[in-house]
Amino acid sequence: GQNIDQPTEMTATEGAIVQINCTYQTSGFNGLFWYQQHAGEAPTFLSYNVLDGLEEKGRFSSFLSRSKGYSYLLLKELQMKDSASYLCAVRDGDYKLSFGAGTTVTVRA
Amino acid sequence: SQTIHQWPATLVQPVGSPLSLECTVEGTSNPNLYWYRQAAGRGLQLLFYSVGIGQISSEVPQNLSASRPQDRQFILSSKKLLLSDSGFYLCAWSTVPGQGADTQYFGPGTRLTVL
């Protein structure tokens, strides 16, 4: 089976940086995705990593180490609107994604 | 650009009643289609996926079924709802493998409450 772990909750101050870690043990690996999900809404795509290293997209960056089964999502210059759940997902074949339970980030003023 | 629609947005149904949720995608051809369920405070659980018309793969044994009568239409059904079927149902689409990241994009979801 697939095992994807991420912290349940994190709290940070507006303007700060938060790093959300994700570790995975899957039968195969064909890419790792991060999604943002605001309460009551559908997940929206943030980032994709398939090779080791850092991918940067504005205030958000995502890192992958395949040998360690590890990824993180880095949120810089936090804004109140960044309060949401962040989902780590691993694709182990051509189609299917396995999701972690999500990390709820609360940004405080 | 591609758009994905789901309806209804919310639904309250009694135990034992039937269910039909619909998902349609616009702006793309031959997408892969997926049904997920998200229970309160839990991660997304893949229920079904489809790589073409009439082709359905089931991930979790349950009282739900899926059908794909047209290329860009995906339907989730049940003959008799259970209390445990309550949740947030999300439809997603992606391009076929080999076309870039094959990212899955989600529809707005249907919140189902079974009483």
PDB file of C-alpha atoms in Angstrom:
ATOM      1  CA  GLY A   1       0.000   0.000   0.000  1.00  0.00           C
ATOM      2  CA  GLN A   2       0.874   3.656  -0.054  1.00  0.00           C
ATOM      3  CA  ASN A   3       1.934   5.614   3.006  1.00  0.00           C
ATOM      4  CA  ILE A   4       2.111   9.398   2.829  1.00  0.00           C
ATOM      5  CA  ASP A   5       2.738  11.400   5.988  1.00  0.00           C
ATOM      6  CA  GLN A   6       2.514  15.120   6.633  1.00  0.00           C
ATOM      7  CA  PRO A   7       1.917  17.124   9.810  1.00  0.00           C
ATOM      8  CA  THR A   8      -1.681  17.741  10.760  1.00  0.00           C
ATOM      9  CA  GLU A   9      -1.436  21.427  11.636  1.00  0.00           C
ATOM     10  CA  MET A  10       0.972  24.352  11.476  1.00  0.00           C
ATOM     11  CA  THR A  11       0.624  27.947  12.589  1.00  0.00           C
ATOM     12  CA  ALA A  12       2.687  30.906  11.427  1.00  0.00           C
ATOM     13  CA  THR A  13       2.641  34.689  11.446  1.00  0.00           C
ATOM     14  CA  GLU A  14       1.809  36.881   8.481  1.00  0.00           C
ATOM     15  CA  GLY A  15       4.974  37.662   6.518  1.00  0.00           C
ATOM     16  CA  ALA A  16       6.851  34.640   7.859  1.00  0.00           C
ATOM     17  CA  ILE A  17       7.982  31.432   6.139  1.00  0.00           C
ATOM     18  CA  VAL A  18       6.496  27.986   6.706  1.00  0.00           C
ATOM     19  CA  GLN A  19       7.834  24.632   5.513  1.00  0.00           C
ATOM     20  CA  ILE A  20       5.448  21.687   5.190  1.00  0.00           C
ATOM     21  CA  ASN A  21       7.164  18.310   5.077  1.00  0.00           C
ATOM     22  CA  CYS A  22       5.879  15.210   3.346  1.00  0.00           C
ATOM     23  CA  THR A  23       7.388  11.735   3.534  1.00  0.00           C
ATOM     24  CA  TYR A  24       6.205   8.866   1.419  1.00  0.00           C
ATOM     25  CA  GLN A  25       6.596   5.138   1.003  1.00  0.00           C
ATOM     26  CA  THR A  26       4.989   3.976  -2.210  1.00  0.00           C
ATOM     27  CA  SER A  27       5.278   0.945  -4.451  1.00  0.00           C
ATOM     28  CA  GLY A  28       6.414   3.167  -7.332  1.00  0.00           C
ATOM     29  CA  PHE A  29       7.135   6.822  -8.036  1.00  0.00           C
ATOM     30  CA  ASN A  30       6.091   8.904 -11.010  1.00  0.00           C
ATOM     31  CA  GLY A  31       5.831  12.402  -9.597  1.00  0.00           C
ATOM     32  CA  LEU A  32       4.824  14.317  -6.474  1.00  0.00           C
ATOM     33  CA  PHE A  33       2.166  17.010  -6.399  1.00  0.00           C
ATOM     34  CA  TRP A  34       1.168  19.702  -3.918  1.00  0.00           C
ATOM     35  CA  TYR A  35      -2.360  21.072  -3.804  1.00  0.00           C
ATOM     36  CA  GLN A  36      -3.940  23.883  -1.796  1.00  0.00           C
ATOM     37  CA  GLN A  37      -7.464  23.429  -0.461  1.00  0.00           C
ATOM     38  CA  HIS A  38      -9.405  26.229   1.224  1.00  0.00           C
ATOM     39  CA  ALA A  39     -12.149  25.166   3.599  1.00  0.00           C
ATOM     40  CA  GLY A  40     -15.211  23.946   1.728  1.00  0.00           C
ATOM     41  CA  GLU A  41     -13.562  24.224  -1.663  1.00  0.00           C
ATOM     42  CA  ALA A  42     -11.888  21.887  -4.138  1.00  0.00           C
ATOM     43  CA  PRO A  43      -8.102  21.391  -4.193  1.00  0.00           C
ATOM     44  CA  THR A  44      -6.144  23.592  -6.582  1.00  0.00           C
ATOM     45  CA  PHE A  45      -2.810  22.568  -8.097  1.00  0.00           C
ATOM     46  CA  LEU A  46       0.303  24.261  -6.716  1.00  0.00           C
ATOM     47  CA  SER A  47       3.384  22.358  -7.845  1.00  0.00           C
ATOM     48  CA  TYR A  48       4.826  19.213  -9.396  1.00  0.00           C
ATOM     49  CA  ASN A  49       8.192  17.525  -8.854  1.00  0.00           C
ATOM     50  CA  VAL A  50       9.439  14.434 -10.643  1.00  0.00           C
ATOM     51  CA  LEU A  51      13.219  15.015 -10.436  1.00  0.00           C
ATOM     52  CA  ASP A  52      15.260  15.793  -7.347  1.00  0.00           C
ATOM     53  CA  GLY A  53      15.660  19.435  -6.496  1.00  0.00           C
ATOM     54  CA  LEU A  54      13.784  22.644  -5.950  1.00  0.00           C
ATOM     55  CA  GLU A  55      10.975  24.049  -8.093  1.00  0.00           C
ATOM     56  CA  GLU A  56      10.121  27.692  -7.451  1.00  0.00           C
ATOM     57  CA  LYS A  57       6.861  29.403  -8.372  1.00  0.00           C
ATOM     58  CA  GLY A  58       6.595  32.863  -6.902  1.00  0.00           C
ATOM     59  CA  ARG A  59       6.121  32.707  -3.135  1.00  0.00           C
ATOM     60  CA  PHE A  60       5.810  28.917  -3.227  1.00  0.00           C
ATOM     61  CA  SER A  61       8.640  26.426  -3.702  1.00  0.00           C
ATOM     62  CA  SER A  62       8.641  22.640  -3.620  1.00  0.00           C
ATOM     63  CA  PHE A  63      11.573  20.317  -3.050  1.00  0.00           C
ATOM     64  CA  LEU A  64      11.969  16.619  -3.760  1.00  0.00           C
ATOM     65  CA  SER A  65      14.465  13.943  -2.710  1.00  0.00           C
ATOM     66  CA  ARG A  66      13.499  10.635  -4.265  1.00  0.00           C
ATOM     67  CA  SER A  67      16.191   8.653  -2.450  1.00  0.00           C
ATOM     68  CA  LYS A  68      14.843   9.849   0.901  1.00  0.00           C
ATOM     69  CA  GLY A  69      11.157   9.665  -0.037  1.00  0.00           C
ATOM     70  CA  TYR A  70      10.834  13.264   1.067  1.00  0.00           C
ATOM     71  CA  SER A  71       9.360  16.502  -0.174  1.00  0.00           C
ATOM     72  CA  TYR A  72       8.589  19.879   1.299  1.00  0.00           C
ATOM     73  CA  LEU A  73       6.470  22.840   0.310  1.00  0.00           C
ATOM     74  CA  LEU A  74       7.871  26.225   1.291  1.00  0.00           C
ATOM     75  CA  LEU A  75       5.528  29.174   1.629  1.00  0.00           C
ATOM     76  CA  LYS A  76       7.266  32.556   1.867  1.00  0.00           C
ATOM     77  CA  GLU A  77       5.928  35.986   2.817  1.00  0.00           C
ATOM     78  CA  LEU A  78       2.831  34.424   4.272  1.00  0.00           C
ATOM     79  CA  GLN A  79      -0.473  36.163   3.688  1.00  0.00           C
ATOM     80  CA  MET A  80      -3.777  35.660   5.462  1.00  0.00           C
ATOM     81  CA  LYS A  81      -5.200  34.106   2.287  1.00  0.00           C
ATOM     82  CA  ASP A  82      -2.613  31.315   2.569  1.00  0.00           C
ATOM     83  CA  SER A  83      -4.591  29.859   5.476  1.00  0.00           C
ATOM     84  CA  ALA A  84      -5.689  26.544   3.981  1.00  0.00           C
ATOM     85  CA  SER A  85      -5.013  22.841   3.912  1.00  0.00           C
ATOM     86  CA  TYR A  86      -2.020  21.697   1.847  1.00  0.00           C
ATOM     87  CA  LEU A  87      -2.157  18.235   0.337  1.00  0.00           C
ATOM     88  CA  CYS A  88       0.823  16.140  -0.694  1.00  0.00           C
ATOM     89  CA  ALA A  89       0.095  13.517  -3.368  1.00  0.00           C
ATOM     90  CA  VAL A  90       2.259  10.862  -5.008  1.00  0.00           C
ATOM     91  CA  ARG A  91       1.655   9.249  -8.382  1.00  0.00           C
ATOM     92  CA  ASP A  92       2.982   5.715  -8.450  1.00  0.00           C
ATOM     93  CA  GLY A  93       2.028   4.757 -11.997  1.00  0.00           C
ATOM     94  CA  ASP A  94       0.380   6.348 -14.989  1.00  0.00           C
ATOM     95  CA  TYR A  95      -2.831   7.516 -13.419  1.00  0.00           C
ATOM     96  CA  LYS A  96      -3.459   7.205  -9.741  1.00  0.00           C
ATOM     97  CA  LEU A  97      -2.612   9.733  -7.051  1.00  0.00           C
ATOM     98  CA  SER A  98      -2.343   8.784  -3.405  1.00  0.00           C
ATOM     99  CA  PHE A  99      -2.975  11.709  -1.070  1.00  0.00           C
ATOM    100  CA  GLY A 100      -1.762  12.498   2.405  1.00  0.00           C
ATOM    101  CA  ALA A 101      -4.338  13.638   4.948  1.00  0.00           C
ATOM    102  CA  GLY A 102      -3.292  17.269   4.492  1.00  0.00           C
ATOM    103  CA  THR A 103      -1.653  19.938   6.634  1.00  0.00           C
ATOM    104  CA  THR A 104      -3.849  22.772   7.888  1.00  0.00           C
ATOM    105  CA  VAL A 105      -1.886  26.024   7.915  1.00  0.00           C
ATOM    106  CA  THR A 106      -3.221  28.906   9.975  1.00  0.00           C
ATOM    107  CA  VAL A 107      -1.736  32.336   9.321  1.00  0.00           C
ATOM    108  CA  ARG A 108      -2.058  34.805  12.199  1.00  0.00           C
ATOM    109  CA  ALA A 109      -1.784  38.568  11.991  1.00  0.00           C
TER     110      ALA A 109
ATOM    111  CA  SER B   1      -9.092  26.609 -21.683  1.00  0.00           C
ATOM    112  CA  GLN B   2     -10.418  23.579 -19.882  1.00  0.00           C
ATOM    113  CA  THR B   3     -13.334  23.715 -17.463  1.00  0.00           C
ATOM    114  CA  ILE B   4     -14.786  21.034 -15.234  1.00  0.00           C
ATOM    115  CA  HIS B   5     -18.334  21.148 -13.898  1.00  0.00           C
ATOM    116  CA  GLN B   6     -20.057  19.160 -11.191  1.00  0.00           C
ATOM    117  CA  TRP B   7     -23.647  19.133 -10.023  1.00  0.00           C
ATOM    118  CA  PRO B   8     -25.379  19.393  -7.788  1.00  0.00           C
ATOM    119  CA  ALA B   9     -23.215  21.489  -5.480  1.00  0.00           C
ATOM    120  CA  THR B  10     -24.938  20.187  -2.356  1.00  0.00           C
ATOM    121  CA  LEU B  11     -27.289  17.297  -1.752  1.00  0.00           C
ATOM    122  CA  VAL B  12     -29.144  15.927   1.262  1.00  0.00           C
ATOM    123  CA  GLN B  13     -30.511  12.430   0.797  1.00  0.00           C
ATOM    124  CA  PRO B  14     -32.166   9.852   3.090  1.00  0.00           C
ATOM    125  CA  VAL B  15     -30.561   6.502   3.766  1.00  0.00           C
ATOM    126  CA  GLY B  16     -31.564   3.956   1.155  1.00  0.00           C
ATOM    127  CA  SER B  17     -32.257   6.480  -1.583  1.00  0.00           C
ATOM    128  CA  PRO B  18     -30.485   6.432  -4.976  1.00  0.00           C
ATOM    129  CA  LEU B  19     -27.725   8.804  -6.013  1.00  0.00           C
ATOM    130  CA  SER B  20     -26.534  10.304  -9.276  1.00  0.00           C
ATOM    131  CA  LEU B  21     -23.722  12.860  -9.436  1.00  0.00           C
ATOM    132  CA  GLU B  22     -22.582  14.236 -12.749  1.00  0.00           C
ATOM    133  CA  CYS B  23     -19.272  15.634 -13.946  1.00  0.00           C
ATOM    134  CA  THR B  24     -18.506  17.143 -17.337  1.00  0.00           C
ATOM    135  CA  VAL B  25     -15.307  18.534 -18.787  1.00  0.00           C
ATOM    136  CA  GLU B  26     -15.020  21.163 -21.505  1.00  0.00           C
ATOM    137  CA  GLY B  27     -12.117  22.217 -23.676  1.00  0.00           C
ATOM    138  CA  THR B  28     -10.268  18.904 -23.938  1.00  0.00           C
ATOM    139  CA  SER B  29     -10.676  15.558 -25.640  1.00  0.00           C
ATOM    140  CA  ASN B  30     -10.132  12.039 -24.310  1.00  0.00           C
ATOM    141  CA  PRO B  31      -9.307  13.103 -20.756  1.00  0.00           C
ATOM    142  CA  ASN B  32      -8.670  10.713 -17.907  1.00  0.00           C
ATOM    143  CA  LEU B  33     -11.467  11.169 -15.389  1.00  0.00           C
ATOM    144  CA  TYR B  34     -11.520  10.459 -11.656  1.00  0.00           C
ATOM    145  CA  TRP B  35     -13.984  10.356  -8.746  1.00  0.00           C
ATOM    146  CA  TYR B  36     -12.682  11.033  -5.233  1.00  0.00           C
ATOM    147  CA  ARG B  37     -14.387  11.216  -1.862  1.00  0.00           C
ATOM    148  CA  GLN B  38     -13.165  13.322   1.033  1.00  0.00           C
ATOM    149  CA  ALA B  39     -14.660  12.524   4.426  1.00  0.00           C
ATOM    150  CA  ALA B  40     -14.617  15.257   7.065  1.00  0.00           C
ATOM    151  CA  GLY B  41     -11.039  15.904   8.234  1.00  0.00           C
ATOM    152  CA  ARG B  42      -9.584  13.172   6.058  1.00  0.00           C
ATOM    153  CA  GLY B  43      -7.583  12.854   2.863  1.00  0.00           C
ATOM    154  CA  LEU B  44      -8.899  12.267  -0.629  1.00  0.00           C
ATOM    155  CA  GLN B  45      -9.821   8.682  -1.411  1.00  0.00           C
ATOM    156  CA  LEU B  46      -9.831   7.614  -5.065  1.00  0.00           C
ATOM    157  CA  LEU B  47     -13.068   5.807  -5.880  1.00  0.00           C
ATOM    158  CA  PHE B  48     -13.009   5.314  -9.664  1.00  0.00           C
ATOM    159  CA  TYR B  49     -11.004   6.347 -12.672  1.00  0.00           C
ATOM    160  CA  SER B  50     -11.632   6.114 -16.393  1.00  0.00           C
ATOM    161  CA  VAL B  51      -9.255   6.266 -19.353  1.00  0.00           C
ATOM    162  CA  GLY B  52     -11.984   6.200 -22.011  1.00  0.00           C
ATOM    163  CA  ILE B  53     -15.676   5.790 -22.793  1.00  0.00           C
ATOM    164  CA  GLY B  54     -17.083   2.757 -21.023  1.00  0.00           C
ATOM    165  CA  GLN B  55     -13.770   2.024 -19.275  1.00  0.00           C
ATOM    166  CA  ILE B  56     -14.077   2.178 -15.490  1.00  0.00           C
ATOM    167  CA  SER B  57     -11.590   1.046 -12.854  1.00  0.00           C
ATOM    168  CA  SER B  58     -12.789   0.693  -9.282  1.00  0.00           C
ATOM    169  CA  GLU B  59     -10.431   1.323  -6.417  1.00  0.00           C
ATOM    170  CA  VAL B  60     -12.569   0.643  -3.362  1.00  0.00           C
ATOM    171  CA  PRO B  61     -15.289  -2.020  -3.012  1.00  0.00           C
ATOM    172  CA  GLN B  62     -18.497  -0.272  -1.967  1.00  0.00           C
ATOM    173  CA  ASN B  63     -22.073   0.393  -2.936  1.00  0.00           C
ATOM    174  CA  LEU B  64     -21.099   3.050  -5.468  1.00  0.00           C
ATOM    175  CA  SER B  65     -20.654   2.676  -9.222  1.00  0.00           C
ATOM    176  CA  ALA B  66     -19.409   4.906 -12.025  1.00  0.00           C
ATOM    177  CA  SER B  67     -20.141   5.225 -15.711  1.00  0.00           C
ATOM    178  CA  ARG B  68     -18.700   7.160 -18.618  1.00  0.00           C
ATOM    179  CA  PRO B  69     -21.340   7.348 -21.327  1.00  0.00           C
ATOM    180  CA  GLN B  70     -19.572  10.090 -23.281  1.00  0.00           C
ATOM    181  CA  ASP B  71     -15.962  11.194 -23.670  1.00  0.00           C
ATOM    182  CA  ARG B  72     -16.269  14.139 -21.312  1.00  0.00           C
ATOM    183  CA  GLN B  73     -19.012  12.931 -18.969  1.00  0.00           C
ATOM    184  CA  PHE B  74     -18.478  10.949 -15.800  1.00  0.00           C
ATOM    185  CA  ILE B  75     -21.322   9.824 -13.519  1.00  0.00           C
ATOM    186  CA  LEU B  76     -21.213   8.489  -9.966  1.00  0.00           C
ATOM    187  CA  SER B  77     -24.210   6.452  -8.830  1.00  0.00           C
ATOM    188  CA  SER B  78     -25.619   4.421  -6.010  1.00  0.00           C
ATOM    189  CA  LYS B  79     -28.796   2.354  -5.776  1.00  0.00           C
ATOM    190  CA  LYS B  80     -29.056   2.670  -1.987  1.00  0.00           C
ATOM    191  CA  LEU B  81     -27.152   5.259   0.016  1.00  0.00           C
ATOM    192  CA  LEU B  82     -25.576   4.485   3.377  1.00  0.00           C
ATOM    193  CA  LEU B  83     -24.833   6.935   6.185  1.00  0.00           C
ATOM    194  CA  SER B  84     -21.139   6.332   5.541  1.00  0.00           C
ATOM    195  CA  ASP B  85     -21.526   7.689   2.001  1.00  0.00           C
ATOM    196  CA  SER B  86     -21.676  11.241   3.339  1.00  0.00           C
ATOM    197  CA  GLY B  87     -18.746  13.358   2.218  1.00  0.00           C
ATOM    198  CA  PHE B  88     -17.339  15.751  -0.325  1.00  0.00           C
ATOM    199  CA  TYR B  89     -17.263  14.174  -3.788  1.00  0.00           C
ATOM    200  CA  LEU B  90     -14.740  15.539  -6.217  1.00  0.00           C
ATOM    201  CA  CYS B  91     -14.370  14.857  -9.910  1.00  0.00           C
ATOM    202  CA  ALA B  92     -11.006  15.454 -11.564  1.00  0.00           C
ATOM    203  CA  TRP B  93      -9.537  15.267 -15.052  1.00  0.00           C
ATOM    204  CA  SER B  94      -6.062  14.912 -16.466  1.00  0.00           C
ATOM    205  CA  THR B  95      -4.436  14.520 -19.838  1.00  0.00           C
ATOM    206  CA  VAL B  96      -3.326  11.069 -20.924  1.00  0.00           C
ATOM    207  CA  PRO B  97       0.090   9.873 -19.694  1.00  0.00           C
ATOM    208  CA  GLY B  98       3.069  11.242 -21.523  1.00  0.00           C
ATOM    209  CA  GLN B  99       1.650  14.714 -21.978  1.00  0.00           C
ATOM    210  CA  GLY B 100       3.618  16.767 -19.485  1.00  0.00           C
ATOM    211  CA  ALA B 101       2.890  16.502 -15.803  1.00  0.00           C
ATOM    212  CA  ASP B 102      -0.549  14.935 -16.342  1.00  0.00           C
ATOM    213  CA  THR B 103      -1.730  17.079 -13.465  1.00  0.00           C
ATOM    214  CA  GLN B 104      -5.163  16.293 -12.092  1.00  0.00           C
ATOM    215  CA  TYR B 105      -7.502  19.279 -11.958  1.00  0.00           C
ATOM    216  CA  PHE B 106     -10.516  19.178  -9.706  1.00  0.00           C
ATOM    217  CA  GLY B 107     -14.098  20.259 -10.162  1.00  0.00           C
ATOM    218  CA  PRO B 108     -15.934  22.325  -7.531  1.00  0.00           C
ATOM    219  CA  GLY B 109     -17.273  19.236  -5.755  1.00  0.00           C
ATOM    220  CA  THR B 110     -20.597  17.984  -4.425  1.00  0.00           C
ATOM    221  CA  ARG B 111     -21.205  17.953  -0.690  1.00  0.00           C
ATOM    222  CA  LEU B 112     -23.429  14.960   0.094  1.00  0.00           C
ATOM    223  CA  THR B 113     -25.156  14.470   3.433  1.00  0.00           C
ATOM    224  CA  VAL B 114     -26.976  11.202   4.014  1.00  0.00           C
ATOM    225  CA  LEU B 115     -29.493  11.327   6.883  1.00  0.00           C
TER     226      LEU B 115
END
